[in-house]
GROMACS .gro file of C-alpha atoms in nm:
model
  303
    1UNK     CA    1  -0.072  -1.859  -4.926
    2UNK     CA    2   0.192  -1.637  -4.796
    3UNK     CA    3   0.389  -1.652  -5.110
    4UNK     CA    4   0.050  -1.535  -5.313
    5UNK     CA    5   0.022  -1.267  -5.116
    6UNK     CA    6   0.362  -1.145  -5.169
    7UNK     CA    7   0.311  -1.171  -5.512
    8UNK     CA    8  -0.037  -0.977  -5.555
    9UNK     CA    9   0.157  -0.705  -5.375
   10UNK     CA   10   0.463  -0.741  -5.581
   11UNK     CA   11   0.210  -0.691  -5.881
   12UNK     CA   12   0.066  -0.431  -5.700
   13UNK     CA   13   0.383  -0.228  -5.683
   14UNK     CA   14   0.506  -0.291  -6.011
   15UNK     CA   15   0.165  -0.137  -6.146
   16UNK     CA   16   0.176   0.169  -5.938
   17UNK     CA   17   0.570   0.201  -6.084
   18UNK     CA   18   0.447   0.250  -6.433
   19UNK     CA   19   0.159   0.483  -6.350
   20UNK     CA   20   0.405   0.690  -6.161
   21UNK     CA   21   0.737   0.687  -6.318
   22UNK     CA   22   0.683   0.574  -6.676
   23UNK     CA   23   0.490   0.735  -6.991
   24UNK     CA   24   0.350   0.382  -7.050
   25UNK     CA   25  -0.012   0.485  -6.995
   26UNK     CA   26  -0.091   0.849  -7.120
   27UNK     CA   27  -0.414   1.048  -6.997
   28UNK     CA   28  -0.695   1.106  -7.269
   29UNK     CA   29  -0.678   1.435  -7.461
   30UNK     CA   30  -1.008   1.610  -7.375
   31UNK     CA   31  -1.095   1.926  -7.543
   32UNK     CA   32  -1.207   2.274  -7.408
   33UNK     CA   33  -1.382   2.575  -7.473
   34UNK     CA   34  -1.225   2.917  -7.530
   35UNK     CA   35  -1.156   3.118  -7.247
   36UNK     CA   36  -1.336   2.888  -7.016
   37UNK     CA   37  -1.379   3.051  -6.666
   38UNK     CA   38  -1.314   2.731  -6.472
   39UNK     CA   39  -0.984   2.687  -6.641
   40UNK     CA   40  -0.810   3.044  -6.666
   41UNK     CA   41  -0.699   3.039  -6.305
   42UNK     CA   42  -0.317   3.120  -6.270
   43UNK     CA   43  -0.059   2.869  -6.269
   44UNK     CA   44   0.046   2.780  -5.929
   45UNK     CA   45   0.354   2.616  -6.027
   46UNK     CA   46   0.542   2.294  -5.953
   47UNK     CA   47   0.404   2.077  -5.687
   48UNK     CA   48   0.732   2.151  -5.476
   49UNK     CA   49   0.590   2.503  -5.464
   50UNK     CA   50   0.292   2.395  -5.291
   51UNK     CA   51   0.217   2.438  -4.896
   52UNK     CA   52   0.196   2.044  -4.856
   53UNK     CA   53   0.505   1.937  -5.068
   54UNK     CA   54   0.498   1.578  -5.191
   55UNK     CA   55   0.801   1.493  -5.020
   56UNK     CA   56   0.629   1.586  -4.674
   57UNK     CA   57   0.296   1.414  -4.786
   58UNK     CA   58   0.435   1.097  -4.889
   59UNK     CA   59   0.670   1.086  -4.598
   60UNK     CA   60   0.366   1.109  -4.352
   61UNK     CA   61   0.164   0.839  -4.570
   62UNK     CA   62   0.452   0.595  -4.570
   63UNK     CA   63   0.650   0.645  -4.244
   64UNK     CA   64   0.354   0.786  -3.998
   65UNK     CA   65   0.164   0.414  -4.012
   66UNK     CA   66   0.478   0.264  -3.960
   67UNK     CA   67   0.580   0.413  -3.664
   68UNK     CA   68   0.229   0.443  -3.484
   69UNK     CA   69   0.116   0.105  -3.552
   70UNK     CA   70   0.441  -0.065  -3.425
   71UNK     CA   71   0.482   0.149  -3.151
   72UNK     CA   72   0.116   0.069  -3.023
   73UNK     CA   73   0.168  -0.312  -3.117
   74UNK     CA   74   0.476  -0.301  -2.890
   75UNK     CA   75   0.286  -0.107  -2.600
   76UNK     CA   76   0.042  -0.384  -2.619
   77UNK     CA   77   0.271  -0.676  -2.616
   78UNK     CA   78   0.460  -0.518  -2.316
   79UNK     CA   79   0.138  -0.456  -2.112
   80UNK     CA   80   0.011  -0.800  -2.173
   81UNK     CA   81   0.313  -0.994  -2.166
   82UNK     CA   82   0.219  -1.214  -1.867
   83UNK     CA   83  -0.127  -1.241  -1.973
   84UNK     CA   84  -0.200  -1.577  -2.144
   85UNK     CA   85  -0.482  -1.504  -2.348
   86UNK     CA   86  -0.358  -1.172  -2.511
   87UNK     CA   87  -0.266  -1.375  -2.816
   88UNK     CA   88  -0.439  -1.674  -2.765
   89UNK     CA   89  -0.583  -1.655  -3.098
   90UNK     CA   90  -0.265  -1.595  -3.275
   91UNK     CA   91  -0.071  -1.839  -3.423
   92UNK     CA   92   0.323  -1.814  -3.416
   93UNK     CA   93   0.393  -2.054  -3.691
   94UNK     CA   94   0.423  -1.877  -4.044
   95UNK     CA   95   0.530  -2.145  -4.290
   96UNK     CA   96   0.544  -2.516  -4.213
   97UNK     CA   97   0.702  -2.634  -3.900
   98UNK     CA   98   1.036  -2.404  -3.962
   99UNK     CA   99   0.972  -2.046  -3.917
  100UNK     CA  100   0.844  -1.900  -3.593
  101UNK     CA  101   0.735  -1.539  -3.560
  102UNK     CA  102   0.645  -1.338  -3.238
  103UNK     CA  103   0.256  -1.285  -3.242
  104UNK     CA  104   0.337  -0.915  -3.206
  105UNK     CA  105   0.571  -0.915  -3.478
  106UNK     CA  106   0.296  -1.115  -3.744
  107UNK     CA  107   0.027  -0.856  -3.635
  108UNK     CA  108   0.255  -0.550  -3.688
  109UNK     CA  109   0.350  -0.723  -4.045
  110UNK     CA  110  -0.005  -0.831  -4.091
  111UNK     CA  111  -0.156  -0.482  -4.050
  112UNK     CA  112   0.119  -0.276  -4.202
  113UNK     CA  113   0.076  -0.509  -4.497
  114UNK     CA  114  -0.276  -0.449  -4.529
  115UNK     CA  115  -0.220  -0.079  -4.523
  116UNK     CA  116   0.044  -0.055  -4.792
  117UNK     CA  117  -0.176  -0.290  -5.010
  118UNK     CA  118  -0.468  -0.029  -4.997
  119UNK     CA  119  -0.255   0.253  -5.025
  120UNK     CA  120  -0.087   0.140  -5.382
  121UNK     CA  121  -0.444   0.022  -5.457
  122UNK     CA  122  -0.584   0.353  -5.378
  123UNK     CA  123  -0.273   0.481  -5.625
  124UNK     CA  124  -0.412   0.254  -5.891
  125UNK     CA  125  -0.754   0.354  -5.850
  126UNK     CA  126  -0.657   0.740  -5.890
  127UNK     CA  127  -0.411   0.708  -6.151
  128UNK     CA  128  -0.688   0.519  -6.335
  129UNK     CA  129  -0.934   0.753  -6.306
  130UNK     CA  130  -0.697   1.026  -6.414
  131UNK     CA  131  -0.574   0.846  -6.725
  132UNK     CA  132  -0.947   0.758  -6.845
  133UNK     CA  133  -1.095   1.092  -6.797
  134UNK     CA  134  -0.832   1.325  -6.838
  135UNK     CA  135  -0.982   1.613  -6.690
  136UNK     CA  136  -0.841   1.955  -6.707
  137UNK     CA  137  -0.689   2.131  -6.361
  138UNK     CA  138  -0.833   2.508  -6.290
  139UNK     CA  139  -0.516   2.635  -6.424
  140UNK     CA  140  -0.494   2.451  -6.765
  141UNK     CA  141  -0.518   2.741  -6.986
  142UNK     CA  142  -0.273   2.917  -6.832
  143UNK     CA  143  -0.017   2.653  -6.876
  144UNK     CA  144  -0.132   2.572  -7.231
  145UNK     CA  145  -0.120   2.879  -7.394
  146UNK     CA  146  -0.335   2.831  -7.687
  147UNK     CA  147  -0.322   3.052  -7.953
  148UNK     CA  148  -0.668   3.200  -8.009
  149UNK     CA  149  -0.594   3.392  -8.298
  150UNK     CA  150  -0.529   3.087  -8.482
  151UNK     CA  151  -0.810   2.886  -8.347
  152UNK     CA  152  -1.011   3.159  -8.447
  153UNK     CA  153  -1.139   3.239  -8.081
  154UNK     CA  154  -1.096   3.629  -8.070
  155UNK     CA  155  -1.501   3.680  -8.136
  156UNK     CA  156  -1.669   3.378  -8.118
  157UNK     CA  157  -1.641   3.086  -7.809
  158UNK     CA  158  -1.624   2.743  -7.963
  159UNK     CA  159  -1.524   2.390  -7.838
  160UNK     CA  160  -1.177   2.301  -7.926
  161UNK     CA  161  -1.097   1.925  -7.952
  162UNK     CA  162  -0.745   1.949  -8.113
  163UNK     CA  163  -0.508   1.799  -7.902
  164UNK     CA  164  -0.192   1.975  -8.054
  165UNK     CA  165  -0.318   2.334  -7.986
  166UNK     CA  166  -0.092   2.406  -7.647
  167UNK     CA  167   0.231   2.596  -7.721
  168UNK     CA  168   0.329   2.563  -7.326
  169UNK     CA  169   0.565   2.333  -7.160
  170UNK     CA  170   0.463   1.948  -7.239
  171UNK     CA  171   0.520   1.839  -6.909
  172UNK     CA  172   0.327   2.114  -6.720
  173UNK     CA  173   0.049   2.037  -6.973
  174UNK     CA  174   0.022   1.654  -6.919
  175UNK     CA  175   0.022   1.715  -6.558
  176UNK     CA  176  -0.257   1.952  -6.628
  177UNK     CA  177  -0.452   1.701  -6.766
  178UNK     CA  178  -0.464   1.450  -6.478
  179UNK     CA  179  -0.663   1.592  -6.186
  180UNK     CA  180  -0.980   1.386  -6.126
  181UNK     CA  181  -0.957   1.251  -5.891
  182UNK     CA  182  -0.702   1.407  -5.667
  183UNK     CA  183  -0.414   1.219  -5.563
  184UNK     CA  184  -0.315   1.388  -5.258
  185UNK     CA  185  -0.699   1.416  -5.144
  186UNK     CA  186  -0.728   1.044  -5.201
  187UNK     CA  187  -0.414   0.919  -5.022
  188UNK     CA  188  -0.426   1.160  -4.778
  189UNK     CA  189  -0.798   1.054  -4.644
  190UNK     CA  190  -0.706   0.682  -4.693
  191UNK     CA  191  -0.422   0.717  -4.422
  192UNK     CA  192  -0.592   0.912  -4.182
  193UNK     CA  193  -0.913   0.690  -4.181
  194UNK     CA  194  -0.720   0.372  -4.149
  195UNK     CA  195  -0.507   0.482  -3.899
  196UNK     CA  196  -0.805   0.637  -3.703
  197UNK     CA  197  -0.994   0.325  -3.715
  198UNK     CA  198  -0.681   0.170  -3.569
  199UNK     CA  199  -0.646   0.418  -3.312
  200UNK     CA  200  -1.011   0.357  -3.202
  201UNK     CA  201  -0.982  -0.023  -3.198
  202UNK     CA  202  -0.723  -0.023  -2.965
  203UNK     CA  203  -0.778   0.235  -2.782
  204UNK     CA  204  -1.157   0.246  -2.772
  205UNK     CA  205  -1.332   0.477  -2.471
  206UNK     CA  206  -1.126   0.286  -2.187
  207UNK     CA  207  -0.792   0.448  -2.265
  208UNK     CA  208  -0.932   0.821  -2.185
  209UNK     CA  209  -1.252   0.910  -2.347
  210UNK     CA  210  -1.129   1.187  -2.541
  211UNK     CA  211  -0.770   1.025  -2.629
  212UNK     CA  212  -0.851   0.821  -2.909
  213UNK     CA  213  -1.087   1.045  -3.073
  214UNK     CA  214  -0.880   1.329  -3.039
  215UNK     CA  215  -0.632   1.160  -3.219
  216UNK     CA  216  -0.848   1.053  -3.495
  217UNK     CA  217  -1.027   1.331  -3.575
  218UNK     CA  218  -0.704   1.542  -3.623
  219UNK     CA  219  -0.563   1.293  -3.828
  220UNK     CA  220  -0.905   1.319  -4.055
  221UNK     CA  221  -0.884   1.696  -4.028
  222UNK     CA  222  -0.541   1.729  -4.139
  223UNK     CA  223  -0.672   1.495  -4.427
  224UNK     CA  224  -0.921   1.745  -4.509
  225UNK     CA  225  -0.693   2.041  -4.510
  226UNK     CA  226  -0.502   1.879  -4.762
  227UNK     CA  227  -0.776   1.837  -5.019
  228UNK     CA  228  -0.885   2.217  -4.958
  229UNK     CA  229  -0.532   2.342  -4.985
  230UNK     CA  230  -0.540   2.164  -5.338
  231UNK     CA  231  -0.847   2.385  -5.429
  232UNK     CA  232  -0.721   2.691  -5.274
  233UNK     CA  233  -0.385   2.642  -5.471
  234UNK     CA  234  -0.620   2.615  -5.827
  235UNK     CA  235  -0.424   2.257  -5.841
  236UNK     CA  236  -0.760   2.079  -5.801
  237UNK     CA  237  -1.119   2.154  -5.868
  238UNK     CA  238  -1.350   2.053  -5.569
  239UNK     CA  239  -1.508   1.778  -5.749
  240UNK     CA  240  -1.166   1.644  -5.791
  241UNK     CA  241  -1.146   1.650  -5.422
  242UNK     CA  242  -1.441   1.493  -5.325
  243UNK     CA  243  -1.425   1.208  -5.557
  244UNK     CA  244  -1.023   1.135  -5.455
  245UNK     CA  245  -1.140   1.136  -5.074
  246UNK     CA  246  -1.444   0.954  -5.136
  247UNK     CA  247  -1.218   0.657  -5.291
  248UNK     CA  248  -0.943   0.672  -5.024
  249UNK     CA  249  -1.219   0.656  -4.754
  250UNK     CA  250  -1.401   0.368  -4.920
  251UNK     CA  251  -1.100   0.166  -4.987
  252UNK     CA  252  -0.976   0.211  -4.594
  253UNK     CA  253  -1.318   0.121  -4.435
  254UNK     CA  254  -1.327  -0.174  -4.684
  255UNK     CA  255  -0.990  -0.328  -4.569
  256UNK     CA  256  -1.041  -0.229  -4.248
  257UNK     CA  257  -1.375  -0.426  -4.194
  258UNK     CA  258  -1.311  -0.730  -4.442
  259UNK     CA  259  -0.955  -0.782  -4.444
  260UNK     CA  260  -0.817  -0.634  -4.117
  261UNK     CA  261  -1.138  -0.772  -3.951
  262UNK     CA  262  -1.129  -0.467  -3.739
  263UNK     CA  263  -0.796  -0.552  -3.644
  264UNK     CA  264  -0.911  -0.788  -3.381
  265UNK     CA  265  -0.967  -0.531  -3.101
  266UNK     CA  266  -0.696  -0.506  -2.800
  267UNK     CA  267  -0.700  -0.282  -2.524
  268UNK     CA  268  -0.389  -0.066  -2.462
  269UNK     CA  269  -0.426   0.187  -2.168
  270UNK     CA  270  -0.528   0.037  -1.831
  271UNK     CA  271  -0.937   0.103  -1.757
  272UNK     CA  272  -0.974   0.398  -1.526
  273UNK     CA  273  -1.172   0.269  -1.219
  274UNK     CA  274  -1.505   0.445  -1.332
  275UNK     CA  275  -1.441   0.271  -1.695
  276UNK     CA  276  -1.360  -0.027  -1.522
  277UNK     CA  277  -1.705  -0.013  -1.320
  278UNK     CA  278  -1.887   0.030  -1.617
  279UNK     CA  279  -1.678  -0.234  -1.818
  280UNK     CA  280  -1.732  -0.485  -1.523
  281UNK     CA  281  -2.117  -0.399  -1.493
  282UNK     CA  282  -2.117  -0.469  -1.861
  283UNK     CA  283  -1.944  -0.781  -1.848
  284UNK     CA  284  -2.155  -0.934  -1.546
  285UNK     CA  285  -2.467  -0.837  -1.662
  286UNK     CA  286  -2.490  -1.151  -1.900
  287UNK     CA  287  -2.412  -1.381  -1.631
  288UNK     CA  288  -2.633  -1.212  -1.388
  289UNK     CA  289  -2.922  -1.245  -1.613
  290UNK     CA  290  -2.861  -1.609  -1.680
  291UNK     CA  291  -2.844  -1.650  -1.281
  292UNK     CA  292  -3.186  -1.508  -1.277
  293UNK     CA  293  -3.329  -1.711  -1.537
  294UNK     CA  294  -3.155  -2.043  -1.404
  295UNK     CA  295  -3.325  -1.976  -1.080
  296UNK     CA  296  -3.675  -1.872  -1.240
  297UNK     CA  297  -3.649  -2.208  -1.427
  298UNK     CA  298  -3.561  -2.371  -1.105
  299UNK     CA  299  -3.845  -2.185  -0.905
  300UNK     CA  300  -4.109  -2.317  -1.172
  301UNK     CA  301  -3.985  -2.646  -1.168
  302UNK     CA  302  -4.016  -2.670  -0.781
  303UNK     CA  303  -4.384  -2.540  -0.791
   0.00000   0.00000   0.00000
């Protein structure tokens, strides 16, 4: 089973490589209307000039989950090191009887493996949408630089369907044809939702009533600001950002709920006295009810 999962992850990574770094797949050549006001925004320049540079974004979506999940799992293991029931459901045998792995390491690898699989899957979904639709960026006409005189668009408005009417830089034109859905919006919100649900499952309300919600909402807010920045810089339409965020959020929720099984909740921070009292009340109430029911049955029997 482990080998099968490795093969799936490797195949997904290979598909991401072909979509990102090769010209094997090219976007659809969608036409446009002369002087379309939704496509005449100024050219924002290369992605490196953005306020959210690709180096920063990809470093965050690739490095932050590793640091956060690894750190939290270490804290969980240290706080419950002497507890016999902390990892009672975790199996330390990975393959046959030859390989034994600490439950903490296995949990960390599992959650990170699910995360990166979802990250690659999100990238594939987004690339597939961009290649199939070939939607044009708000600055498409600025980089396309069509010859309106030769096209006969000086006095009339008409639809241009030719794919060879652009005179600008081919790389910029290709980039302007791949905007729907927004990749940056999808990856950023996927990372934020996945980590937010992980934080809430580990901390809950007992590790400080506002600590986990504050961290989770901060991550989601930064991801939302990334999408807004794409629109403000004329790199994507609102529809591109919304579609990308919907894809990223849907994949994150699906993997957490059905694959990671909501991270098999563990408590990280010790309960405060008030929380402990509440928790003990909630936990003992079923026993109290069961005792009352038993006594009621005994009284009825005696009667």
